[in-house]
Amino acid sequence: MKAKADIGLIGLAVMGENLVLNMERNGFTVAVYNRTTEKVDKFINGRGKDKNFIGAHSIEEFVASLERPRKVMMLVKAGKPVDDFIEMLLPHLEEGDIIIDGGNSHFPDTIRRTKYVESKGMLFIGTGVSGGEEGALMGPSIMPGGSAAAWPHVKEIFQAISAKVEDGTPCCDWVGEDGAGHFVKMVHNGIEYGDMQLISEAYNLMKNLLGMSADEMHEVFKE
């Protein structure tokens, strides 16, 4: 295992665990940290056992384990927790280091955070990550935006772990500056949930108005 990690992740809920397992499977060494450090030990001794992970029990230890430019990805609850972790990280980072928010933040917050982190000499990425828990493990769609200078440093990792279309093209590319990544994720979610509502309404009409059986509805949806 490398002495320093290629990237670090804060937030070891199921999405976080699955995403770092995806990174490790694709050849990257990953540092992991969680506010409740018991989760770090549980992961390192469980799903991450004998793999290329570096567990950290403090922000200082976590940041020190990363190659420069340091790449710190957060998968934490949107809102105040993101700002809190940014404030915790900034004193330990250096010029050119990169903070990545992989949660579902509102894009105006990402615009504000990008400007703030850049004013401190660091770089910021707000990225949509789509595909749920299974996608995080097997290949999500990734929508990064923010500080354009950060993209060359994360491109290899993000495109390696993302889903691929039939010709091998990764479902990940730079979508723009400021809050563009989280804006695209917002639009993506709006389309997805609209489609889900259409499916639900079609099911309701077929079942309750037309009296169709499950097998008959299956044939309609299969088409």
Short mmCIF file of C-alpha atoms in Angstrom, two decimals:
data_model
loop_
_atom_site.label_atom_id
_atom_site.label_comp_id
_atom_site.label_asym_id
_atom_site.label_seq_id
_atom_site.Cartn_x
_atom_site.Cartn_y
_atom_site.Cartn_z
CA MET A 1 0.00 0.00 0.00
CA LYS A 2 1.19 3.53 -0.77
CA ALA A 3 2.40 5.63 2.16
CA LYS A 4 0.07 8.46 1.10
CA ALA A 5 -3.50 8.26 -0.18
CA ASP A 6 -4.59 9.41 -3.64
CA ILE A 7 -7.82 10.84 -2.22
CA GLY A 8 -9.60 11.04 1.11
CA LEU A 9 -13.27 10.71 1.99
CA ILE A 10 -15.18 12.07 4.98
CA GLY A 11 -18.46 10.34 5.78
CA LEU A 12 -18.67 6.56 6.13
CA ALA A 13 -22.38 5.97 5.72
CA VAL A 14 -23.33 3.34 3.13
CA MET A 15 -22.81 5.70 0.15
CA GLY A 16 -19.39 6.71 1.46
CA GLU A 17 -18.30 3.14 2.13
CA ASN A 18 -19.43 1.99 -1.30
CA LEU A 19 -17.74 4.88 -3.08
CA VAL A 20 -14.35 4.30 -1.41
CA LEU A 21 -14.59 0.56 -2.12
CA ASN A 22 -15.16 1.51 -5.77
CA MET A 23 -12.10 3.78 -5.70
CA GLU A 24 -9.93 1.10 -4.10
CA ARG A 25 -11.10 -1.54 -6.56
CA ASN A 26 -9.98 0.77 -9.37
CA GLY A 27 -6.44 0.98 -8.02
CA PHE A 28 -6.50 4.03 -5.74
CA THR A 29 -5.37 4.26 -2.13
CA VAL A 30 -8.04 6.03 -0.07
CA ALA A 31 -7.90 7.73 3.33
CA VAL A 32 -11.14 7.57 5.32
CA TYR A 33 -12.47 9.62 8.23
CA ASN A 34 -15.77 9.84 10.05
CA ARG A 35 -16.88 12.20 12.81
CA THR A 36 -17.73 9.17 14.95
CA THR A 37 -14.37 7.43 14.69
CA GLU A 38 -15.78 4.04 15.69
CA LYS A 39 -17.12 3.84 12.13
CA VAL A 40 -13.57 4.20 10.80
CA ASP A 41 -12.36 1.20 12.83
CA LYS A 42 -15.44 -0.83 11.92
CA PHE A 43 -14.87 -0.19 8.21
CA ILE A 44 -11.11 -0.80 8.27
CA ASN A 45 -11.62 -4.08 10.13
CA GLY A 46 -14.72 -5.04 8.13
CA ARG A 47 -15.50 -4.24 4.50
CA GLY A 48 -12.15 -2.51 4.07
CA LYS A 49 -10.00 -5.21 5.68
CA ASP A 50 -6.72 -6.01 3.87
CA LYS A 51 -7.43 -3.35 1.24
CA ASN A 52 -5.66 -0.10 0.36
CA PHE A 53 -7.28 2.17 2.94
CA ILE A 54 -5.75 4.50 5.50
CA GLY A 55 -7.99 5.06 8.51
CA ALA A 56 -7.75 8.37 10.38
CA HIS A 57 -9.11 9.32 13.80
CA SER A 58 -8.70 13.10 13.49
CA ILE A 59 -8.84 15.73 10.76
CA GLU A 60 -5.12 16.40 11.29
CA GLU A 61 -4.23 12.73 10.82
CA PHE A 62 -6.57 12.49 7.84
CA VAL A 63 -5.11 15.49 6.00
CA ALA A 64 -1.53 14.38 6.74
CA SER A 65 -2.20 11.04 5.02
CA LEU A 66 -2.98 12.62 1.63
CA GLU A 67 -0.73 13.21 -1.36
CA ARG A 68 -0.52 16.80 -2.61
CA PRO A 69 -2.46 18.41 -4.01
CA ARG A 70 -4.71 16.95 -1.34
CA LYS A 71 -8.12 15.84 -2.55
CA VAL A 72 -10.73 15.68 0.22
CA MET A 73 -14.21 14.47 -0.69
CA MET A 74 -17.13 14.89 1.69
CA LEU A 75 -20.27 12.77 1.66
CA VAL A 76 -22.13 14.40 4.52
CA LYS A 77 -25.59 15.86 5.04
CA ALA A 78 -26.24 18.97 2.94
CA GLY A 79 -26.33 22.33 4.69
CA LYS A 80 -24.46 23.30 7.84
CA PRO A 81 -22.42 20.06 8.11
CA VAL A 82 -20.72 20.89 4.79
CA ASP A 83 -19.77 24.37 6.00
CA ASP A 84 -18.61 22.97 9.35
CA PHE A 85 -16.27 20.48 7.70
CA ILE A 86 -14.90 23.13 5.34
CA GLU A 87 -13.99 25.24 8.38
CA MET A 88 -12.40 22.22 10.05
CA LEU A 89 -10.34 21.40 6.96
CA LEU A 90 -9.11 24.83 5.85
CA PRO A 91 -6.52 25.37 8.65
CA HIS A 92 -4.82 22.09 7.70
CA LEU A 93 -4.81 22.51 3.92
CA GLU A 94 -2.35 24.36 1.68
CA GLU A 95 -2.62 26.38 -1.49
CA GLY A 96 -3.93 24.29 -4.38
CA ASP A 97 -5.51 21.58 -2.23
CA ILE A 98 -9.03 20.52 -3.24
CA ILE A 99 -12.24 20.14 -1.24
CA ILE A 100 -15.03 18.15 -2.92
CA ASP A 101 -18.67 18.19 -1.81
CA GLY A 102 -20.29 15.01 -3.12
CA GLY A 103 -23.63 15.50 -1.36
CA ASN A 104 -26.89 16.97 -2.65
CA SER A 105 -26.13 20.60 -1.87
CA HIS A 106 -28.27 23.42 -3.28
CA PHE A 107 -26.29 25.02 -6.11
CA PRO A 108 -26.32 28.60 -4.70
CA ASP A 109 -24.56 27.20 -1.62
CA THR A 110 -21.96 25.61 -3.89
CA ILE A 111 -21.41 28.93 -5.68
CA ARG A 112 -20.84 30.60 -2.30
CA ARG A 113 -18.51 27.84 -1.09
CA THR A 114 -16.47 27.85 -4.29
CA LYS A 115 -15.82 31.58 -3.97
CA TYR A 116 -15.04 31.26 -0.26
CA VAL A 117 -12.61 28.34 -0.58
CA GLU A 118 -10.88 29.98 -3.57
CA SER A 119 -10.44 33.17 -1.50
CA LYS A 120 -8.40 31.04 0.93
CA GLY A 121 -6.13 29.77 -1.85
CA MET A 122 -7.71 26.34 -2.19
CA LEU A 123 -9.97 24.82 -4.84
CA PHE A 124 -13.56 23.58 -4.51
CA ILE A 125 -15.67 21.09 -6.44
CA GLY A 126 -19.39 20.54 -5.97
CA THR A 127 -20.33 17.28 -7.64
CA GLY A 128 -23.53 15.40 -8.16
CA VAL A 129 -23.23 11.65 -7.59
CA SER A 130 -26.12 9.64 -9.00
CA GLY A 131 -26.94 5.96 -8.79
CA GLY A 132 -27.66 5.39 -5.13
CA GLU A 133 -25.85 2.86 -2.98
CA GLU A 134 -25.41 0.31 -5.79
CA GLY A 135 -24.20 2.98 -8.20
CA ALA A 136 -21.64 4.24 -5.69
CA LEU A 137 -20.18 0.74 -5.49
CA MET A 138 -20.42 -0.38 -9.12
CA GLY A 139 -20.25 2.94 -11.00
CA PRO A 140 -22.22 6.15 -10.49
CA SER A 141 -22.86 9.06 -12.80
CA ILE A 142 -20.68 11.93 -11.59
CA MET A 143 -21.31 15.62 -12.37
CA PRO A 144 -18.39 17.79 -11.14
CA GLY A 145 -18.29 21.58 -11.29
CA GLY A 146 -16.60 24.42 -9.43
CA SER A 147 -12.94 25.47 -9.56
CA ALA A 148 -11.84 24.55 -13.09
CA ALA A 149 -8.20 24.21 -12.03
CA ALA A 150 -9.18 21.25 -9.83
CA TRP A 151 -10.53 19.08 -12.65
CA PRO A 152 -7.20 17.75 -14.00
CA HIS A 153 -6.34 16.49 -10.50
CA VAL A 154 -9.55 14.49 -9.98
CA LYS A 155 -10.42 13.53 -13.56
CA GLU A 156 -8.56 10.20 -13.53
CA ILE A 157 -10.19 9.06 -10.28
CA PHE A 158 -13.71 10.23 -11.10
CA GLN A 159 -13.75 8.81 -14.62
CA ALA A 160 -12.25 5.50 -13.45
CA ILE A 161 -14.98 4.92 -10.85
CA SER A 162 -17.93 6.21 -12.88
CA ALA A 163 -20.40 4.15 -14.88
CA LYS A 164 -19.54 3.62 -18.55
CA VAL A 165 -21.69 3.62 -21.67
CA GLU A 166 -21.41 0.78 -24.18
CA ASP A 167 -18.38 2.24 -25.96
CA GLY A 168 -16.53 2.74 -22.67
CA THR A 169 -17.12 6.48 -22.38
CA PRO A 170 -17.30 7.40 -18.67
CA CYS A 171 -20.51 8.89 -17.28
CA CYS A 172 -18.49 11.76 -15.87
CA ASP A 173 -17.17 15.00 -17.29
CA TRP A 174 -16.61 18.57 -16.17
CA VAL A 175 -19.91 20.45 -16.40
CA GLY A 176 -18.84 24.01 -15.56
CA GLU A 177 -17.73 26.49 -12.92
CA ASP A 178 -19.25 27.58 -9.60
CA GLY A 179 -22.40 25.57 -8.78
CA ALA A 180 -22.76 23.88 -12.18
CA GLY A 181 -22.29 20.34 -10.85
CA HIS A 182 -25.02 20.58 -8.25
CA PHE A 183 -27.28 22.48 -10.70
CA VAL A 184 -27.01 19.57 -13.16
CA LYS A 185 -27.75 17.10 -10.33
CA MET A 186 -30.84 19.14 -9.39
CA VAL A 187 -32.13 19.02 -12.98
CA HIS A 188 -31.26 15.31 -13.19
CA ASN A 189 -33.25 14.59 -10.03
CA GLY A 190 -36.20 16.63 -11.27
CA ILE A 191 -36.35 14.58 -14.48
CA GLU A 192 -35.88 11.30 -12.59
CA TYR A 193 -38.62 12.00 -10.06
CA GLY A 194 -40.93 13.20 -12.84
CA ASP A 195 -40.38 9.90 -14.66
CA MET A 196 -41.06 7.97 -11.45
CA GLN A 197 -44.33 9.88 -10.98
CA LEU A 198 -45.39 9.08 -14.56
CA ILE A 199 -44.72 5.38 -13.96
CA SER A 200 -46.70 5.51 -10.70
CA GLU A 201 -49.67 7.22 -12.35
CA ALA A 202 -49.63 4.76 -15.26
CA TYR A 203 -49.65 1.87 -12.77
CA ASN A 204 -52.53 3.44 -10.85
CA LEU A 205 -54.63 3.93 -14.00
CA MET A 206 -53.98 0.43 -15.34
CA LYS A 207 -54.68 -1.26 -12.01
CA ASN A 208 -57.55 0.76 -10.60
CA LEU A 209 -59.29 2.16 -13.70
CA LEU A 210 -58.66 -0.53 -16.31
CA GLY A 211 -58.56 -3.46 -13.87
CA MET A 212 -55.43 -4.94 -15.42
CA SER A 213 -53.61 -7.83 -13.76
CA ALA A 214 -49.97 -7.71 -12.67
CA ASP A 215 -48.98 -9.84 -15.68
CA GLU A 216 -50.84 -7.53 -18.08
CA MET A 217 -49.20 -4.44 -16.57
CA HIS A 218 -45.83 -6.17 -16.78
CA GLU A 219 -46.29 -6.64 -20.53
CA VAL A 220 -47.14 -2.94 -20.97
CA PHE A 221 -44.13 -1.75 -18.97
CA LYS A 222 -41.86 -4.24 -20.77
CA GLU A 223 -42.64 -2.49 -24.06
#
